[in-house]
Amino acid sequence: MIRCSKCQYINPTKCSPIKQICFVHSKCNRKKPKSKIISVPEVNKFIVECLRKLNVKDDKACILAKSLVKADYQGILSHGLNRLEHYIIDIKNKNCNPNADPKIISESASAAAVCGNNGLGAVIGVFCINIAIEKACKTGIAMVVAIGSNHFGVNSFYTEHAVSQGCIGMAFTNTSPLMVPTGAKKACFGTNPMSIAAPAGRCDRVVIDFATTSVSLGKIEMYRRRNQKIPIGWALDKHGKPTTDPAVAVKARRLSPLGGTASHKGTGLAIMVEILSGLLANSTYGPNVRVWGQKPFKPANLGHGFIVINPRRFISGFEKRLGDLLEHVRKLEPADPKRPMLVPGDMERARMKKVDEQGGIEYTNSHLKMIQRLVQDLGVKPPKFKS
């Protein structure tokens, strides 16, 4: 028997599990759920264990886990653990063959085309960027495209890998149609993200990674999780009108191109990415790409493109010149003294430092609910929370 501490109302079915407050008094007494911190190794272990339950081989599970955790580690929570359920749905519905191995279908000294065989996007992406790095180290520049792939996470996961080998990396991918081209009412292109990263010496680097829409759908999903309104200009409703309701935006799946009043530039960039990924690879492209997570389920057949440049094959001193440029930008007088100047990649490194200092990644209550769903559904042990 449970009594409400406020009015002594006796009815367990109508009592909140929080401090035994009845439904009448629960609203005013319920505290906002707190987020929890999970260490990077614990998150990685949890993701791998979930994938093992679906019979995903360890080598492939570890690559996918590494890509998701890296996103969260950098503060890109829309593309980390937040995406795990989507991958699991694809695997359960046999839209994706998680144990497939990508294969080279054609190549030359500085180019290659890869068939992903409908495998995990992260596995295919790592396979492709490694080929591009190997070829670029020999020839100076190389490009690899992939067909038959799936969602591969954040582009910078691959471009930063190129930087770790002393190279400049570029990555492009097409995605499910979400962008409404300038002047239209319906979506035609995906968010079609792109990234470039380059080494700047003394452990410095620049990492640019952005969608060709105003924001990614994942970021809007995070606003919905937090029950916050989105800024005007991010998305449209089903009638093609601007909306600030994240739930409406997610349901309508109509994002605005990058550029605001100059959104034709975002539309142009989306087409550029399509050329360097879907079209060059002969994968599904534009409005023909399936909508991720919606029925009828079918393979995505996404296309990716990777370009790697070996600066050592050009004029010497590239890293020093880039380092000088980045430092110049950082030292510029900021318009707002409270907001020091940053270059692309600085914010992510600051977030990683914070994660290291607090001993893990801070996940929202929505993330924690998702973890609990996966624990119950797959029969895995939940990750340990930092006390």
XYZ file of C-alpha atoms in Angstrom:
387
model
C 0.000 0.000 0.000
C 1.311 3.442 -0.995
C 0.121 6.683 0.538
C 0.673 10.069 -1.043
C 2.889 12.091 1.284
C 0.789 15.174 0.537
C -2.813 14.014 0.873
C -2.540 10.343 1.969
C -4.356 9.266 -1.219
C -4.132 5.457 -1.329
C -3.899 4.062 -4.846
C -0.621 2.662 -6.169
C -1.803 2.864 -9.799
C -2.226 6.621 -9.500
C 0.885 7.336 -7.489
C 4.035 8.654 -9.084
C 7.141 6.518 -8.492
C 8.882 9.747 -7.549
C 8.589 10.278 -3.792
C 5.150 8.589 -3.712
C 3.164 11.632 -4.799
C -0.330 11.004 -6.148
C -1.301 12.137 -9.623
C -2.901 15.292 -8.221
C 0.295 16.485 -6.549
C 2.899 14.882 -8.818
C 3.186 17.763 -11.281
C 4.181 20.376 -8.749
C 6.483 18.041 -6.824
C 8.179 16.152 -9.638
C 11.774 17.198 -10.037
C 13.356 17.580 -13.448
C 15.147 14.312 -14.300
C 18.884 14.642 -14.021
C 21.386 13.652 -16.666
C 24.047 11.093 -15.820
C 27.703 10.699 -16.710
C 29.017 7.506 -18.285
C 32.709 6.940 -18.931
C 33.869 6.633 -22.532
C 34.976 2.985 -22.095
C 31.596 2.102 -20.531
C 29.628 3.630 -23.417
C 31.851 1.849 -25.921
C 31.417 -1.465 -24.087
C 27.643 -1.053 -23.924
C 27.330 -0.401 -27.669
C 29.530 -3.391 -28.517
C 27.481 -5.646 -26.214
C 24.228 -4.504 -27.850
C 25.632 -5.318 -31.286
C 26.946 -8.693 -30.128
C 23.404 -9.627 -29.137
C 22.497 -9.111 -32.795
C 25.360 -11.416 -33.834
C 27.512 -8.582 -35.187
C 31.157 -9.656 -35.331
C 33.453 -7.964 -32.844
C 35.706 -6.250 -35.389
C 32.746 -4.534 -37.025
C 30.930 -3.825 -33.751
C 34.056 -2.122 -32.405
C 34.354 0.154 -35.449
C 30.717 1.254 -35.208
C 31.001 1.762 -31.446
C 34.160 3.837 -31.883
C 32.469 6.118 -34.425
C 29.389 6.664 -32.226
C 31.372 7.258 -29.046
C 33.712 9.676 -30.834
C 30.695 11.792 -31.802
C 29.454 11.944 -28.210
C 32.981 12.549 -26.922
C 33.150 15.640 -29.133
C 29.733 16.838 -27.984
C 27.901 15.868 -31.192
C 25.188 14.014 -29.251
C 22.873 13.883 -32.261
C 25.135 11.358 -34.018
C 26.411 9.193 -31.189
C 24.498 6.897 -28.866
C 21.384 8.730 -30.061
C 21.704 6.830 -33.371
C 22.190 3.318 -31.968
C 18.499 2.391 -32.050
C 18.333 3.285 -35.750
C 21.200 0.913 -36.522
C 19.592 -1.818 -34.470
C 16.276 -1.414 -36.317
C 18.093 -1.707 -39.645
C 19.885 -4.864 -38.521
C 16.730 -6.463 -37.075
C 14.749 -5.758 -40.232
C 17.576 -7.085 -42.414
C 17.944 -3.740 -44.186
C 21.631 -3.973 -43.451
C 24.078 -6.893 -43.364
C 26.232 -5.933 -40.369
C 28.849 -8.581 -41.061
C 29.339 -7.799 -44.758
C 32.847 -6.980 -45.943
C 33.363 -4.094 -48.402
C 35.186 -4.955 -51.632
C 37.134 -2.931 -54.194
C 35.340 -3.184 -57.558
C 37.703 -0.978 -59.598
C 40.888 0.969 -58.917
C 43.875 2.806 -60.317
C 46.957 4.350 -58.731
C 44.985 7.243 -57.242
C 41.325 6.199 -57.376
C 39.072 3.354 -56.300
C 35.416 2.366 -56.250
C 34.176 0.208 -53.386
C 31.032 -1.877 -53.001
C 29.876 -1.865 -49.400
C 27.653 -4.932 -49.874
C 25.030 -3.242 -47.674
C 27.291 -3.404 -44.641
C 27.664 -1.018 -41.728
C 28.441 2.481 -42.967
C 31.229 3.046 -40.439
C 32.969 -0.179 -41.482
C 32.752 0.824 -45.148
C 33.912 4.357 -44.386
C 37.018 3.205 -42.502
C 37.814 0.754 -45.314
C 37.579 3.540 -47.911
C 39.530 6.213 -46.037
C 42.366 3.760 -45.386
C 42.591 2.979 -49.110
C 42.593 6.703 -49.922
C 45.345 7.392 -47.361
C 47.494 4.563 -48.694
C 47.154 5.767 -52.289
C 47.671 9.448 -51.414
C 50.887 8.661 -49.562
C 52.208 7.260 -52.861
C 50.681 9.593 -55.442
C 49.963 12.807 -53.522
C 46.180 12.734 -53.914
C 43.555 10.001 -54.072
C 39.802 9.613 -54.182
C 37.661 6.637 -53.204
C 33.887 6.323 -53.633
C 31.528 3.758 -52.139
C 28.243 2.283 -53.302
C 25.873 0.055 -51.341
C 26.497 1.667 -47.985
C 24.489 2.844 -44.988
C 24.547 5.764 -42.545
C 28.186 6.203 -41.485
C 27.974 8.727 -38.647
C 29.910 11.986 -38.568
C 32.159 12.764 -41.543
C 34.940 14.090 -39.321
C 35.477 10.578 -37.944
C 37.132 9.793 -41.289
C 38.787 13.110 -42.055
C 40.447 13.214 -38.635
C 41.787 9.728 -39.299
C 43.506 11.135 -42.390
C 44.982 13.928 -40.261
C 46.414 11.348 -37.857
C 48.435 10.091 -40.834
C 49.676 13.590 -41.696
C 47.216 14.063 -44.559
C 44.361 16.377 -45.480
C 41.080 14.467 -45.496
C 37.748 15.209 -47.117
C 34.539 13.186 -46.782
C 31.117 13.478 -48.403
C 27.936 11.423 -48.181
C 24.396 11.619 -49.472
C 21.535 10.880 -47.087
C 17.779 10.417 -46.930
C 15.882 13.307 -48.591
C 15.354 16.057 -46.019
C 16.408 19.324 -47.652
C 13.798 21.442 -49.394
C 15.643 23.250 -52.213
C 15.250 27.028 -52.295
C 11.768 27.941 -53.519
C 10.327 24.406 -53.302
C 7.825 22.824 -50.895
C 9.072 19.241 -50.731
C 12.392 17.655 -49.844
C 14.681 16.524 -52.652
C 18.195 16.195 -51.206
C 19.595 14.848 -47.967
C 21.456 16.890 -45.387
C 24.455 15.810 -47.510
C 27.179 16.628 -44.966
C 30.781 17.355 -45.871
C 34.011 17.586 -43.927
C 37.616 18.648 -44.413
C 40.349 18.298 -41.814
C 44.019 19.204 -42.030
C 47.100 19.002 -39.770
C 48.585 22.267 -38.551
C 51.677 21.090 -36.651
C 52.334 21.034 -32.893
C 49.336 18.710 -32.454
C 47.062 21.416 -33.880
C 44.516 20.883 -36.646
C 41.445 22.362 -38.286
C 38.323 20.190 -38.546
C 35.364 21.466 -40.562
C 32.228 19.329 -40.611
C 28.760 20.566 -41.489
C 25.501 19.612 -43.126
C 24.362 21.505 -46.214
C 21.054 22.141 -44.439
C 20.822 24.821 -41.741
C 21.166 22.002 -39.197
C 21.057 18.217 -39.196
C 17.841 16.361 -38.355
C 19.696 14.852 -35.416
C 20.155 18.290 -33.864
C 16.434 18.962 -34.154
C 15.810 15.576 -32.527
C 17.959 16.709 -29.605
C 15.781 19.840 -29.246
C 12.729 17.595 -29.217
C 14.307 15.417 -26.524
C 14.866 18.544 -24.409
C 11.391 19.895 -25.225
C 12.878 23.128 -26.609
C 11.757 25.214 -29.580
C 14.022 25.387 -32.627
C 15.030 28.723 -34.217
C 13.000 29.948 -37.155
C 14.681 29.107 -40.447
C 15.794 25.598 -39.504
C 12.829 23.625 -40.792
C 9.422 23.684 -42.486
C 6.094 22.041 -41.627
C 4.143 19.736 -43.954
C 2.757 22.767 -45.770
C 6.208 24.167 -46.494
C 5.922 26.913 -43.878
C 8.643 27.721 -41.296
C 8.127 26.079 -37.889
C 9.727 26.351 -34.438
C 8.200 23.090 -33.158
C 10.853 20.332 -33.260
C 8.206 17.572 -33.187
C 6.487 19.078 -36.242
C 9.857 19.440 -37.975
C 10.885 15.839 -37.323
C 7.540 14.529 -38.564
C 7.510 16.714 -41.693
C 11.183 15.952 -42.481
C 11.662 19.207 -44.396
C 14.837 21.082 -43.544
C 15.930 24.454 -44.900
C 19.136 24.742 -46.950
C 22.213 26.302 -45.412
C 22.572 30.023 -46.044
C 19.449 31.759 -44.714
C 18.512 34.430 -47.231
C 21.246 33.020 -49.479
C 19.935 29.464 -49.203
C 20.608 28.842 -52.894
C 24.220 28.337 -51.766
C 23.171 25.489 -49.467
C 21.218 23.929 -52.308
C 24.298 24.198 -54.519
C 26.502 22.569 -51.884
C 24.015 19.702 -51.551
C 24.259 19.082 -55.289
C 28.064 19.241 -55.064
C 28.080 16.573 -52.342
C 25.687 14.450 -54.405
C 28.112 14.648 -57.338
C 31.093 13.603 -55.191
C 29.269 10.742 -53.467
C 25.999 9.282 -54.802
C 26.363 10.161 -58.472
C 30.058 9.358 -58.824
C 29.556 6.049 -57.008
C 26.344 5.162 -58.945
C 24.430 4.665 -55.708
C 20.861 5.751 -55.011
C 20.731 9.555 -55.065
C 18.597 12.606 -54.314
C 14.874 11.967 -53.818
C 15.334 8.244 -54.550
C 17.133 7.508 -51.282
C 14.941 5.659 -48.792
C 13.710 7.444 -45.666
C 15.703 6.041 -42.747
C 13.603 4.196 -40.184
C 10.313 4.378 -42.087
C 8.372 1.595 -43.761
C 8.581 -0.061 -46.203
C 12.036 -1.114 -45.045
C 14.646 -1.463 -47.776
C 18.416 -1.064 -48.191
C 19.637 2.539 -48.208
C 22.321 2.083 -50.899
C 24.014 5.333 -49.891
C 27.050 6.733 -51.671
C 30.170 8.134 -49.999
C 33.157 10.018 -51.336
C 36.603 10.390 -49.743
C 39.490 12.564 -50.914
C 42.908 12.451 -49.257
C 45.761 14.842 -50.048
C 49.327 14.242 -48.918
C 50.761 17.762 -48.349
C 54.293 16.372 -48.276
C 53.968 15.758 -52.025
C 53.463 19.475 -52.637
C 55.364 22.539 -51.363
C 57.027 21.879 -47.975
C 55.915 23.760 -44.859
C 52.154 23.327 -45.268
C 51.508 22.499 -41.625
C 53.442 25.539 -40.411
C 51.551 27.848 -42.762
C 48.188 26.454 -41.658
C 49.226 26.715 -38.007
C 50.146 30.374 -38.498
C 46.792 31.070 -40.134
C 44.821 29.380 -37.349
C 46.715 31.282 -34.652
C 46.057 34.562 -36.475
C 42.312 33.848 -36.453
C 42.354 32.886 -32.776
C 44.146 36.122 -31.856
C 41.699 38.401 -33.663
C 39.853 40.805 -31.367
C 36.403 39.309 -30.729
C 33.272 41.407 -31.188
C 32.068 39.999 -27.854
C 34.854 39.904 -25.227
C 33.071 37.033 -23.485
C 33.349 34.876 -26.603
C 36.981 34.358 -27.649
C 37.753 33.563 -31.270
C 37.811 29.913 -32.270
C 38.598 27.978 -35.419
C 36.626 24.905 -36.550
C 37.551 22.021 -34.274
C 38.411 24.106 -31.190
C 34.947 23.735 -29.701
C 35.010 19.959 -30.088
C 38.444 19.749 -28.437
C 37.137 21.851 -25.536
C 34.215 19.452 -25.134
C 36.573 16.478 -25.158
C 38.639 18.133 -22.443
C 35.506 18.623 -20.363
C 34.576 14.954 -20.798
C 38.054 13.971 -19.620
C 37.806 16.261 -16.602
C 34.372 15.047 -15.502
C 35.230 11.417 -16.134
C 32.737 10.692 -18.905
C 30.011 11.809 -21.275
C 26.909 13.484 -19.858
C 23.737 11.910 -21.251
C 20.232 13.343 -21.049
C 17.238 11.652 -19.469
C 16.044 10.708 -22.966
C 19.326 8.932 -23.615
C 18.971 7.088 -20.326
C 15.460 5.943 -21.264
C 16.790 4.661 -24.563
C 19.530 2.764 -22.748
C 16.890 1.155 -20.530
C 14.848 0.143 -23.580
C 17.879 -1.529 -25.120
C 18.713 -3.264 -21.832
C 15.213 -4.753 -21.680
C 14.977 -5.526 -25.391
C 18.407 -7.087 -25.891
C 19.105 -8.453 -22.426
C 22.398 -6.605 -21.992
C 23.852 -5.136 -18.829
C 23.389 -1.371 -18.474
C 26.545 0.775 -18.441
C 27.884 1.867 -15.080
C 27.110 5.452 -14.199
C 29.707 7.703 -12.640
C 28.835 8.220 -8.978
